[in-house]
CSV table of C-alpha atoms and ligand atoms in Angstrom, one decimal:
chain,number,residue,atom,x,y,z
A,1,UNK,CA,-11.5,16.6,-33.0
A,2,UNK,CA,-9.8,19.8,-32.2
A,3,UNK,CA,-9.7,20.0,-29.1
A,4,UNK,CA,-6.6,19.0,-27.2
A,5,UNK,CA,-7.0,17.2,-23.2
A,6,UNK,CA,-4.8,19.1,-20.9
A,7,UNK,CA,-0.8,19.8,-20.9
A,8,UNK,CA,-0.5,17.5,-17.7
A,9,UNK,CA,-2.8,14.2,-19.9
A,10,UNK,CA,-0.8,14.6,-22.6
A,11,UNK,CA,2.6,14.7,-20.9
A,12,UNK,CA,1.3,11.4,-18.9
A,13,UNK,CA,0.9,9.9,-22.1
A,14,UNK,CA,4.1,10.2,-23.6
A,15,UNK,CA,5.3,8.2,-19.9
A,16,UNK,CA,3.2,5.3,-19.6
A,17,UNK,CA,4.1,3.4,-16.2
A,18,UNK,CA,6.0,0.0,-16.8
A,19,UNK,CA,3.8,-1.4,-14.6
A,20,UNK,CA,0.8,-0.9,-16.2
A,21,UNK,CA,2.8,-1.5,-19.7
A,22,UNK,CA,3.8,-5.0,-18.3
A,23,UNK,CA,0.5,-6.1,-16.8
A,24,UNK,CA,-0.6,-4.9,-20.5
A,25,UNK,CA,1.2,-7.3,-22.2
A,26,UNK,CA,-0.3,-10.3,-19.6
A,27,UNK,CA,-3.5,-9.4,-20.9
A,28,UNK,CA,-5.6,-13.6,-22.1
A,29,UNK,CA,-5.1,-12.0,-25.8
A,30,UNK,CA,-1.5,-11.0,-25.6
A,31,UNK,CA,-0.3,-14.0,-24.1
A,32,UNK,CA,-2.2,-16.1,-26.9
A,33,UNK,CA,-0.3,-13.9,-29.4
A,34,UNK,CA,2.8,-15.0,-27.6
A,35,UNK,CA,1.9,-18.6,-28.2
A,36,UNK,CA,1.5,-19.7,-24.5
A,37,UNK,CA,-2.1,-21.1,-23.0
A,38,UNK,CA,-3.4,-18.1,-20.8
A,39,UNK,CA,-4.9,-20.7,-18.2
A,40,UNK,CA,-1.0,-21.7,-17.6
A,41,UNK,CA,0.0,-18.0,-16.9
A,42,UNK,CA,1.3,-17.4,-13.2
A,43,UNK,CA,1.4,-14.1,-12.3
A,44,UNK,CA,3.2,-12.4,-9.5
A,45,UNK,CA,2.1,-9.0,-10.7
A,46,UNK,CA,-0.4,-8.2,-8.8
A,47,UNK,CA,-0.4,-6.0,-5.7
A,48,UNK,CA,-3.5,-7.7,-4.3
A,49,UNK,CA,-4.8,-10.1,-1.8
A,50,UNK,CA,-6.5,-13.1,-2.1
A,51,UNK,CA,-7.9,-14.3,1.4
A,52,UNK,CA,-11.7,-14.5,2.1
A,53,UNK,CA,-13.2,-12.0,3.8
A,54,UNK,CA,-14.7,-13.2,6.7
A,55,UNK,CA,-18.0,-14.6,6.4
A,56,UNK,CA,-19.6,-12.0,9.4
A,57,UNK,CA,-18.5,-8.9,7.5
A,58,UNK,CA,-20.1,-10.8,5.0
A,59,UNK,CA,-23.2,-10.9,6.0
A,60,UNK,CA,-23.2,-7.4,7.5
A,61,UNK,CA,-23.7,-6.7,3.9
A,62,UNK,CA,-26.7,-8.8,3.5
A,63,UNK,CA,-28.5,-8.0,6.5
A,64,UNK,CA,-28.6,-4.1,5.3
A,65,UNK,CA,-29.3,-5.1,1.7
A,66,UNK,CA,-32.1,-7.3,3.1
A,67,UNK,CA,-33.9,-4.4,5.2
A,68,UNK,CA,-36.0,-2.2,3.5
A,69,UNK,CA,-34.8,0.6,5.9
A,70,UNK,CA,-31.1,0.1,6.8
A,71,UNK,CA,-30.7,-0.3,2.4
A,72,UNK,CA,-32.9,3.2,2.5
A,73,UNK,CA,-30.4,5.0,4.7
A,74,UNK,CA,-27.7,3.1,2.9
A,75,UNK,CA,-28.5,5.2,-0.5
A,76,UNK,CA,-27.7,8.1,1.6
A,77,UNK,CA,-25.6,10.9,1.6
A,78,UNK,CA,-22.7,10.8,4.1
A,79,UNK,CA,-21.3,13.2,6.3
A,80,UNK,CA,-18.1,14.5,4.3
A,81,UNK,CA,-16.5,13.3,7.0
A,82,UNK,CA,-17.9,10.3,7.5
A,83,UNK,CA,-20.8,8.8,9.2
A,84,UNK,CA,-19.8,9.0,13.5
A,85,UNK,CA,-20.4,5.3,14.0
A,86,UNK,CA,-18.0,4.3,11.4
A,87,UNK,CA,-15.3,6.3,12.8
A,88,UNK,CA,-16.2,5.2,16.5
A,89,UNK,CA,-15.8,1.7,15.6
A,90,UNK,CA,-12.4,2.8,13.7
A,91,UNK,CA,-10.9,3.5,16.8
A,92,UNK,CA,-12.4,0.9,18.4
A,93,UNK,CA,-11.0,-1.3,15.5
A,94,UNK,CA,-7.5,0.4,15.3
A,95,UNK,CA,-7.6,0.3,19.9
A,96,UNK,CA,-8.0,-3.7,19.9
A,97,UNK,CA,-5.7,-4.6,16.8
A,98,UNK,CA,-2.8,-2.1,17.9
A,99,UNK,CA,-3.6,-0.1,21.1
A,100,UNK,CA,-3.9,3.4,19.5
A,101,UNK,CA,-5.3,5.5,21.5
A,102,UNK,CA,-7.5,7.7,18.9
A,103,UNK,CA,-11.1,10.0,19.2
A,104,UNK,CA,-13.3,10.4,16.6
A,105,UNK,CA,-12.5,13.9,15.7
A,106,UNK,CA,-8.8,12.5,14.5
A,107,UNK,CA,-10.8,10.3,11.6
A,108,UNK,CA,-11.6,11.2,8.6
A,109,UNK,CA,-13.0,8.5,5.8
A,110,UNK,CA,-12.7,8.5,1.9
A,111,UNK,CA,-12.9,6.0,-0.7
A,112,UNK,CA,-9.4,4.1,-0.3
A,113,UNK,CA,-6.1,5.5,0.4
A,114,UNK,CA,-5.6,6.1,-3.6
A,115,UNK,CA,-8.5,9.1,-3.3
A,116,UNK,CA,-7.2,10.1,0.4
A,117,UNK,CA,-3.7,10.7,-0.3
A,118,UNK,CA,-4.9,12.6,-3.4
A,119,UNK,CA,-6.7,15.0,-1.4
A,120,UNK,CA,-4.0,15.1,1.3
A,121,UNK,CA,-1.2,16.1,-1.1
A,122,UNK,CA,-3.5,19.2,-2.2
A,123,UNK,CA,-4.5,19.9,1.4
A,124,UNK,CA,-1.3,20.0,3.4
A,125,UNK,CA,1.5,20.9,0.3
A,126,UNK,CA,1.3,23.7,-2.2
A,127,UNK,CA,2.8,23.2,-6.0
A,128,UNK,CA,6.6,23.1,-5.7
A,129,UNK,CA,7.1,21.9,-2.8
A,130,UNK,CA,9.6,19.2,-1.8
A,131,UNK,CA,8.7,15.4,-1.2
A,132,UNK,CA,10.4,13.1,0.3
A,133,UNK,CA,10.0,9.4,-0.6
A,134,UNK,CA,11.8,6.2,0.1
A,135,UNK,CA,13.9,4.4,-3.0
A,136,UNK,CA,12.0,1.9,-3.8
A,137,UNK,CA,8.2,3.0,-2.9
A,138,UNK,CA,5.1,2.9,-4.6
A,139,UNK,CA,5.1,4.0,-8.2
A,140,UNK,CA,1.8,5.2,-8.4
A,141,UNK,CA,3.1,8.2,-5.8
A,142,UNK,CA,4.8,9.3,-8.7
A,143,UNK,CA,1.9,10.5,-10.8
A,144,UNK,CA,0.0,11.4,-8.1
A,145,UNK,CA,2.4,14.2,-7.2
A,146,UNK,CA,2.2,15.2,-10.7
A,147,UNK,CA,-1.8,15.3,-10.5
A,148,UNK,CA,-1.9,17.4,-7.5
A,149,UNK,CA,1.5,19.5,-7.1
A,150,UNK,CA,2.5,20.3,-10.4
A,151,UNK,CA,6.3,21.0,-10.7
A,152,UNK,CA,6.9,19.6,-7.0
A,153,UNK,CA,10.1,18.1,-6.3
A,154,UNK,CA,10.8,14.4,-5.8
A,155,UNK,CA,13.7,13.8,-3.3
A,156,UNK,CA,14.7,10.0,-2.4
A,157,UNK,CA,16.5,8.9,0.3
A,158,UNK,CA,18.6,5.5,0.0
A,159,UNK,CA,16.1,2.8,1.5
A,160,UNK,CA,17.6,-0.4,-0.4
A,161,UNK,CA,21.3,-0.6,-0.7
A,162,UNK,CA,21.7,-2.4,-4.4
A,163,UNK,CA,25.5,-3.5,-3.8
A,164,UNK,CA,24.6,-5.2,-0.7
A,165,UNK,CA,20.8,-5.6,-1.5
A,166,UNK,CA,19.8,-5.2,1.8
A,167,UNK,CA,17.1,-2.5,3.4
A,168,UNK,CA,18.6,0.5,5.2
A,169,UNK,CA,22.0,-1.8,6.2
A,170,UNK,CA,23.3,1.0,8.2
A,171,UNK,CA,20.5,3.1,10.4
A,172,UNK,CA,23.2,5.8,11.9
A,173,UNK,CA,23.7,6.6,8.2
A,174,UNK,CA,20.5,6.8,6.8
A,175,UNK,CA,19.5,9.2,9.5
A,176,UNK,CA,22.7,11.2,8.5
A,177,UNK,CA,21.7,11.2,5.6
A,178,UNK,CA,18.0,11.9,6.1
A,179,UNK,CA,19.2,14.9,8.3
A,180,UNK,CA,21.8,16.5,5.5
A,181,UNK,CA,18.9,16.0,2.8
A,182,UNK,CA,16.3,17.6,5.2
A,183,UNK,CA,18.4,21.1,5.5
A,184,UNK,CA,19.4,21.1,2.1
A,185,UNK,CA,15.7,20.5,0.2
A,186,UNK,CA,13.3,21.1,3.2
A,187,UNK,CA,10.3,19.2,2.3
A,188,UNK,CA,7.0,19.4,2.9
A,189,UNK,CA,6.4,15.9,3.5
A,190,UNK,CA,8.2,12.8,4.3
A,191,UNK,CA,6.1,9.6,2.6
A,192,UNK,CA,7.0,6.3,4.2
A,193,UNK,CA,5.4,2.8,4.0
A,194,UNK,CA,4.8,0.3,6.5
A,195,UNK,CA,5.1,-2.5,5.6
A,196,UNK,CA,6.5,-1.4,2.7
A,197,UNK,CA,5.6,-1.4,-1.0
A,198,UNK,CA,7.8,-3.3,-2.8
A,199,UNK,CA,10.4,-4.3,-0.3
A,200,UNK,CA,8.4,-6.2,2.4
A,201,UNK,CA,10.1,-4.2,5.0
A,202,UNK,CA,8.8,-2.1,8.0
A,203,UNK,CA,10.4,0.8,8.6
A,204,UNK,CA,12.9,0.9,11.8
A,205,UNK,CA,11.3,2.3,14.8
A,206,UNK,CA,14.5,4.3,14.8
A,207,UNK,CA,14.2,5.9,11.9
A,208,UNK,CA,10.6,7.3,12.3
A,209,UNK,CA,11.5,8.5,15.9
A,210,UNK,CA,14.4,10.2,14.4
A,211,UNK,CA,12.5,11.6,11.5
A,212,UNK,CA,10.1,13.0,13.6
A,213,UNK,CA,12.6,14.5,16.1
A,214,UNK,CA,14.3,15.9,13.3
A,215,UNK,CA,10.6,17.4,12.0
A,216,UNK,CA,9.2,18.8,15.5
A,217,UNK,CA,7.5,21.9,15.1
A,218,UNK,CA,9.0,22.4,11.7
A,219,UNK,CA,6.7,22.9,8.4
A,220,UNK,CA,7.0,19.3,7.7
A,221,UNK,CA,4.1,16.7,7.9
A,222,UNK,CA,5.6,12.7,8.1
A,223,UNK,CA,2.9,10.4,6.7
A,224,UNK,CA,3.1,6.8,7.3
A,225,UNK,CA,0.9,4.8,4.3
A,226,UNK,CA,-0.3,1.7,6.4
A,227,UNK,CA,-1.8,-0.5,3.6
A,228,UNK,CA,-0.5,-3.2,4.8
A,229,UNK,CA,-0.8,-2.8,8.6
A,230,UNK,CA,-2.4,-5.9,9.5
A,231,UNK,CA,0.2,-8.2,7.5
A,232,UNK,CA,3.6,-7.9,9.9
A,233,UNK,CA,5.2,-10.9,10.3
A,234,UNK,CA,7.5,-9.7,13.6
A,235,UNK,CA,6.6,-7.7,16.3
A,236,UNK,CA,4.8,-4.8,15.6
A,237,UNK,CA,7.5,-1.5,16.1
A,238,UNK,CA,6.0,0.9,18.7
A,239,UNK,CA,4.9,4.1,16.1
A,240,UNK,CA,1.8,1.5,14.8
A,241,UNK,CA,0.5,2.0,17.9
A,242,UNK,CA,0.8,6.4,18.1
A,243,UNK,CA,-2.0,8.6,17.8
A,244,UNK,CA,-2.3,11.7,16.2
A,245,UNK,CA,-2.8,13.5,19.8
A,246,UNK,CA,0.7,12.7,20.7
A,247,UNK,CA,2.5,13.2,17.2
A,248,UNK,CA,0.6,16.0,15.6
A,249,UNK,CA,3.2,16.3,12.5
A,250,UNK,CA,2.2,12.6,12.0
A,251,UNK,CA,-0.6,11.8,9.4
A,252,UNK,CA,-1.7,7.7,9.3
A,253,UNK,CA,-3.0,6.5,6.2
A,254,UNK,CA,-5.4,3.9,6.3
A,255,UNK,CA,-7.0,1.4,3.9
A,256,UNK,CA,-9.5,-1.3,4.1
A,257,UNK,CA,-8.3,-3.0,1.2
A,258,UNK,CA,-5.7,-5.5,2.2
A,259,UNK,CA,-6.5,-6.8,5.8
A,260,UNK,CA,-10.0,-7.5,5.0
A,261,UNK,CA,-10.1,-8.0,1.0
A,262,UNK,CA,-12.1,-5.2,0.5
A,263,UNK,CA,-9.9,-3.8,-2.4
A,264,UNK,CA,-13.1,-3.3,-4.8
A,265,UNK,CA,-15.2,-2.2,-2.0
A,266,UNK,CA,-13.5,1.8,-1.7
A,267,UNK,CA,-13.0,2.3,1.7
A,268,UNK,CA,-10.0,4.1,3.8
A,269,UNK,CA,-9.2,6.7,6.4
A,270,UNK,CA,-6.5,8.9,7.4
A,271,UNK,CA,-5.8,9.5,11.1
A,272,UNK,CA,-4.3,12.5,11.8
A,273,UNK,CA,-4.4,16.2,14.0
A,274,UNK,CA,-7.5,18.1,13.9
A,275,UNK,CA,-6.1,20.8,11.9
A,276,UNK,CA,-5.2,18.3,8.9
A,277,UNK,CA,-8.7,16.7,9.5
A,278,UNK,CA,-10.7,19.5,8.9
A,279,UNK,CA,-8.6,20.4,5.8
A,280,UNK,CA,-9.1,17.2,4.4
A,281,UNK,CA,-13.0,17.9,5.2
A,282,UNK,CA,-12.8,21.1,2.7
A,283,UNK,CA,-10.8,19.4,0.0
A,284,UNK,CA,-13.2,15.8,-0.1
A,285,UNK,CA,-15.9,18.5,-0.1
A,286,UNK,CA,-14.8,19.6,-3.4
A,287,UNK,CA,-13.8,16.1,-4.5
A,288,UNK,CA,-16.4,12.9,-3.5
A,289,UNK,CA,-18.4,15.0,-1.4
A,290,UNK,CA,-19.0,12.2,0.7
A,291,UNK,CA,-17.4,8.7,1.5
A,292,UNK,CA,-19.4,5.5,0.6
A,293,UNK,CA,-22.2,5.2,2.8
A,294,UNK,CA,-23.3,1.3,2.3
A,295,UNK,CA,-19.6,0.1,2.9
A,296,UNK,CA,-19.1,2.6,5.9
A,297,UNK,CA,-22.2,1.2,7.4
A,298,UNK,CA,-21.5,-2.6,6.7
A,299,UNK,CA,-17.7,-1.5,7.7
A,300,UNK,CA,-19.3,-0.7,11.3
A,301,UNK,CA,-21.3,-3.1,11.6
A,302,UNK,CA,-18.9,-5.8,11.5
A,303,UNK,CA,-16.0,-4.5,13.6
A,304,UNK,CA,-19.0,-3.7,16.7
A,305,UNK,CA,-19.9,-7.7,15.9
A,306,UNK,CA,-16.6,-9.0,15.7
A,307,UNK,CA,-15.5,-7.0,18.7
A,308,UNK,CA,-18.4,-8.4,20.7
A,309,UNK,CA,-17.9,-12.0,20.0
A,310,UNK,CA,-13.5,-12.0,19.7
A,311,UNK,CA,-13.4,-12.6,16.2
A,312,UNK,CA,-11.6,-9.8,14.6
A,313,UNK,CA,-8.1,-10.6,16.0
A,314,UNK,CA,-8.7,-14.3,15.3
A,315,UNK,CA,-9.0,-13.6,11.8
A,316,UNK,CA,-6.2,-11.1,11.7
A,317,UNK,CA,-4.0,-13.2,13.3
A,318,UNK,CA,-4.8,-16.2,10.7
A,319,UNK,CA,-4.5,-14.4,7.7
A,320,UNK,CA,-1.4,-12.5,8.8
A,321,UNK,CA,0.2,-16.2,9.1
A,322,UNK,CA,-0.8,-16.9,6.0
A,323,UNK,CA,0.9,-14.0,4.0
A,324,UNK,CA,3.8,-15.1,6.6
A,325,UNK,CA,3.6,-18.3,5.4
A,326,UNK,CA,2.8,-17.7,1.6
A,327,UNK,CA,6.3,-15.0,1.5
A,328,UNK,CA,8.8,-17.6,3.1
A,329,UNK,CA,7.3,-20.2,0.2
A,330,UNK,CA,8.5,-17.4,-2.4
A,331,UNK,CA,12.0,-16.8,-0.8
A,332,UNK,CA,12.9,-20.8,-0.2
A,333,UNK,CA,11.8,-20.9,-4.1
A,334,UNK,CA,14.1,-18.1,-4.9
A,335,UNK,CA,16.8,-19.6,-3.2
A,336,UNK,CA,16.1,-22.8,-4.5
A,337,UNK,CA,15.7,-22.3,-8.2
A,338,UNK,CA,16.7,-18.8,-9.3
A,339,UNK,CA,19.6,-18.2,-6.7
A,340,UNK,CA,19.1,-14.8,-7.1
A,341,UNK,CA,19.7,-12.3,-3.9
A,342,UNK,CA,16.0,-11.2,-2.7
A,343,UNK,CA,14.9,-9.4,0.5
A,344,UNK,CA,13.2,-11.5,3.2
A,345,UNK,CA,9.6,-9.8,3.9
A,346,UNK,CA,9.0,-8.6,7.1
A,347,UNK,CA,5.2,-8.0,6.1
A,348,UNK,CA,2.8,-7.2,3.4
A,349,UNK,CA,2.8,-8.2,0.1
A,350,UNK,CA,6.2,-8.4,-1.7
A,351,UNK,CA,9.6,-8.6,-2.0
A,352,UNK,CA,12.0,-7.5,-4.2
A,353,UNK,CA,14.9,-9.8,-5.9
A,354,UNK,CA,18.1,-9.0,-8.0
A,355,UNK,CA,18.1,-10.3,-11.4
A,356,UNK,CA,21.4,-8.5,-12.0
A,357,UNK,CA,20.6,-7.3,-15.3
A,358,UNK,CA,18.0,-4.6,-16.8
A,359,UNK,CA,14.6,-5.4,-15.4
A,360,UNK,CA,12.6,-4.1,-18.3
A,361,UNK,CA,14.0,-6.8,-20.7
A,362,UNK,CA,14.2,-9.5,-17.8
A,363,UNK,CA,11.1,-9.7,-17.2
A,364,UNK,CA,9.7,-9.4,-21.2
A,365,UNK,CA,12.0,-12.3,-21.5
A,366,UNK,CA,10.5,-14.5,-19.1
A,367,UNK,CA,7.3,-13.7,-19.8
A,368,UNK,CA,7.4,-15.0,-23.6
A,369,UNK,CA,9.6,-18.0,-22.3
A,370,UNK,CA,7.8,-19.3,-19.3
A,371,UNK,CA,4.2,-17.6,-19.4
A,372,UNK,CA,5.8,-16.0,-15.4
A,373,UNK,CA,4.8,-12.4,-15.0
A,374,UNK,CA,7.0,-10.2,-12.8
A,375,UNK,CA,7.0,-6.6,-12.5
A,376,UNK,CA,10.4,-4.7,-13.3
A,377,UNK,CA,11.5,-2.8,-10.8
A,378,UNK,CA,12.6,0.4,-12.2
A,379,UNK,CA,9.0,2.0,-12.3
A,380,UNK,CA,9.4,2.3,-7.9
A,381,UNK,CA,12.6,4.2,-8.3
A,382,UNK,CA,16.1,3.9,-9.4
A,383,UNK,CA,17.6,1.5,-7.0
A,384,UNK,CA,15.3,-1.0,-8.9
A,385,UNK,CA,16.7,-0.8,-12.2
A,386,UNK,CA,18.0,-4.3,-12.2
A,387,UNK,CA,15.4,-5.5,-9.5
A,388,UNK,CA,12.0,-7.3,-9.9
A,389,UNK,CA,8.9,-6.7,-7.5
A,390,UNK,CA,7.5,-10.5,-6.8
A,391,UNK,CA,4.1,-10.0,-5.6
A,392,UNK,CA,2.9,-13.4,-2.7
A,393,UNK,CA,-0.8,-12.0,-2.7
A,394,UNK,CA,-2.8,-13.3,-5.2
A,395,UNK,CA,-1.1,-16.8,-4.7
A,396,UNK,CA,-1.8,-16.7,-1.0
A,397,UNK,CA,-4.8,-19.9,-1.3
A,398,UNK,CA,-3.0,-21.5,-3.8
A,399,UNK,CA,0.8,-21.4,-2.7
A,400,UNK,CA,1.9,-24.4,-5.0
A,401,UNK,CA,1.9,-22.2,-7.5
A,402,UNK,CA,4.3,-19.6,-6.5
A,403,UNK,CA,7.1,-22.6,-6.2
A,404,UNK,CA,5.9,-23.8,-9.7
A,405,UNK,CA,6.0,-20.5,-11.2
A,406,UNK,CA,9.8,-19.3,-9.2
A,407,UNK,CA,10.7,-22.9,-10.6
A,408,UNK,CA,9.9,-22.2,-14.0
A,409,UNK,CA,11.5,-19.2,-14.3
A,410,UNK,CA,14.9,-21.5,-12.8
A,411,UNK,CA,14.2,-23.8,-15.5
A,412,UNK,CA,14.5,-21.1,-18.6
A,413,UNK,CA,17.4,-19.7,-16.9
A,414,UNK,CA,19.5,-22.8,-16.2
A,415,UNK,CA,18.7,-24.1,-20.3
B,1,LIG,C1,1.5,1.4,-0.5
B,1,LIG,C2,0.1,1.4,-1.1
B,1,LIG,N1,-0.8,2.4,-0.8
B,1,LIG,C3,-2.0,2.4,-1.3
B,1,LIG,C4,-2.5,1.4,-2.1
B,1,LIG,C5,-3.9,1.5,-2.6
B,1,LIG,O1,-4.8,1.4,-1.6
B,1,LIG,P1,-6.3,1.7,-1.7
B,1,LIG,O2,-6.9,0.5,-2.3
B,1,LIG,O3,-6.8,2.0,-0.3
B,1,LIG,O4,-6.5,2.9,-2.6
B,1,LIG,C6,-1.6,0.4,-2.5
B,1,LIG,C7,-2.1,-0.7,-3.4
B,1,LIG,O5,-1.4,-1.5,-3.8
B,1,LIG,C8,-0.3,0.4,-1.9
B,1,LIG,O6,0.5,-0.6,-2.3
């Protein structure tokens, strides 16, 4: 064939993610190839969950496939928007889990966070312009920038400190530091997450009420990814509880992914300012044209149940221990067997561990010794070059397994 794909495809070819390279080579075949059983592999690679989801959003599924006319309306467009119930029971939803105080007309819905911050990036940011992200943060950012603001600059700002290893050990100077990089790159947008993706952490309440102090009624939009929202293990800081009417530079991601293991089942929201809202309306327009309409439906369904009969903090609250529980498992293993400085998470999914040496080879090492997958760091940013993201999530039912697998890896590493 002649023809080539475009400039941008072929440059994302010759820079394959190491992420996607490593969970490559822990494909059944590979690891065969390597000589180890696949049924013996333990992966912390994944950025998933693994909890059920409950058993009434369940069956809000099944009583709309199982009427003729709820599954007719079901095979219907959307509003671009999203259907009005489903947003009405989002801020129900998003009132009883943390007291946000949020109308309708702030929510729009799209098919995940992946597809929604897409469309963000090309409605509020123009090519070239500035980002600011966090070192580490979630790799797949990275490309997404490319994708939609070609040529736009990446700036990081210091969130793990590698000769200490510890997570913004010094707030005064990270907001220092925030301000001097803020004057001298003025970005467009300021990309946090919360919990965060790969460290574990949630951003200080300090830092986001400084950001935004810094930001007020400046062309700067702060966007706070809440993928993992429901899974804090402390306190919840105050800002998961703001609402778009009283920060209006302030744009909340959403995702129905992770709190209610709905990962294959594409569903998010951003909450945000009217303005931003009915930009995002013009760009999905273009983009889905409308958000799912059988999973916004079952979506509603289920929060207006499991509001009416107390359930929906109930199951919050016990699969948020369980993530709790299932990340101090990983860090007593770490301690215990690889002795290797990690970050202890204060929710979500991960946390991130110093192995002291190049990641890249680190973790190819173990993989072909001990049949352990971990993902290298340097993929989320360059204060992860000698780091490894250890994902709890997939192990979260069977929790043996992530002291068998960090035990393993001690094993090799002590022969
Ligand atoms: C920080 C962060 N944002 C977004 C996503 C993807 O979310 P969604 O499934 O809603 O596209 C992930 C997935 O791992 C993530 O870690």
């Amino acid at each position: 064939m002649r023809a080539n794909l475009s400039k941008l495809i072929q440059e994302q070819f010759k820079t394959p993610s190491p992420i996607r390279q490593i969970m490559k080579m822990a494909e059944r075949q590979n690891i065969i190839n390597l000589g180890l059983d696949p049924e013996e592999l333990i992966s912390f690679g994944g950025g998933w969950v693994n909890h059920f989801t409950p058993e009434s959003y369940r069956k809000s599924y099944l009583e709309i496939c199982d009427d003729k006319e709820l599954f007719h309306s079901s095979g219907g467009y959307s509003t671009t928007i999203g259907e009005l119930e489903c947003r009405r029971q989002i801020c129900n939803f998003e009132k009883e889990l943390f007291n946000v105080r949020l109308s309708k007309d702030n929510v729009i819905i799209g098919l995940g966070s992946t597809q929604l911050m897409h469309d963000l990036f090309i409605t509020i940011s123009d090519p070239g312009d500035s980002i600011m992200l966090l070192d580490p943060t979630y790799p797949n950012y990275f490309g997404q920038i490319k994708f939609t603001l070609r040529n736009s600059k990446t700036i990081f700002l210091e969130g793990l400190d590698k000769e200490s290893w510890t997570f913004i050990p010094d707030l005064a100077k990270t907001i220092e530091d925030f301000q001097d990089l803020y004057q001298a790159r003025n970005p467009k947008i300021i990309l946090l997450v919360s919990p965060d993706n790969p460290t574990g952490q949630i951003i200080p309440q300090e830092l986001v009420e400084a950001i935004m102090d810094i930001i007020d009624k400046k062309n700067t939009f702060l966007i706070i990814d809440f993928a993992y929202k429901s899974q804090y293990f402390e306190e919840p800081p105050e800002y998961f509880s703001w609402s778009p009417s009283d920060h209006s530079q302030l744009i909340a991601m959403h995702s129905n992914s992770k709190w209610g293991r709905g990962l294959g089942r594409r569903l998010g929201w951003v909450e945000a300012d009217e303005t931003v809202i009915n930009g995002l309306v013009s760009t999905q327009q273009c983009n889905i044209l409308c958000p799912d309409t059988l999973h916004q439906m079952a979506f509603a369904k289920y929060v207006e149940s499991s509001l009416r009969d107390n359930s929906l903090k109930k199951y919050i609250e016990e699969s948020r221990i369980k993530y709790k529980k299932a990340a101090e498992i990983t860090c007593d293993a770490i301690d215990q067997y690889l002795k290797m400085r990690t970050l202890r998470p204060q929710g979500g999914l991960y946390t991130v561990t110093d192995v002291g040496k190049d990641s890249d080879l680190f973790v190819t090492d173990v993989l072909k010794n001990t049949g352990v997958l971990l993902v290298p760091g340097k993929g989320f940013g360059p204060s992860l070059k000698n780091g490894v993201r250890i994902s709890y999530g997939p192990l979260v039912e069977n929790t043996e397994k992530i002291t068998e697998g960090i035990k393993r890896i001690g094993d090799y590493l002590s022969h």
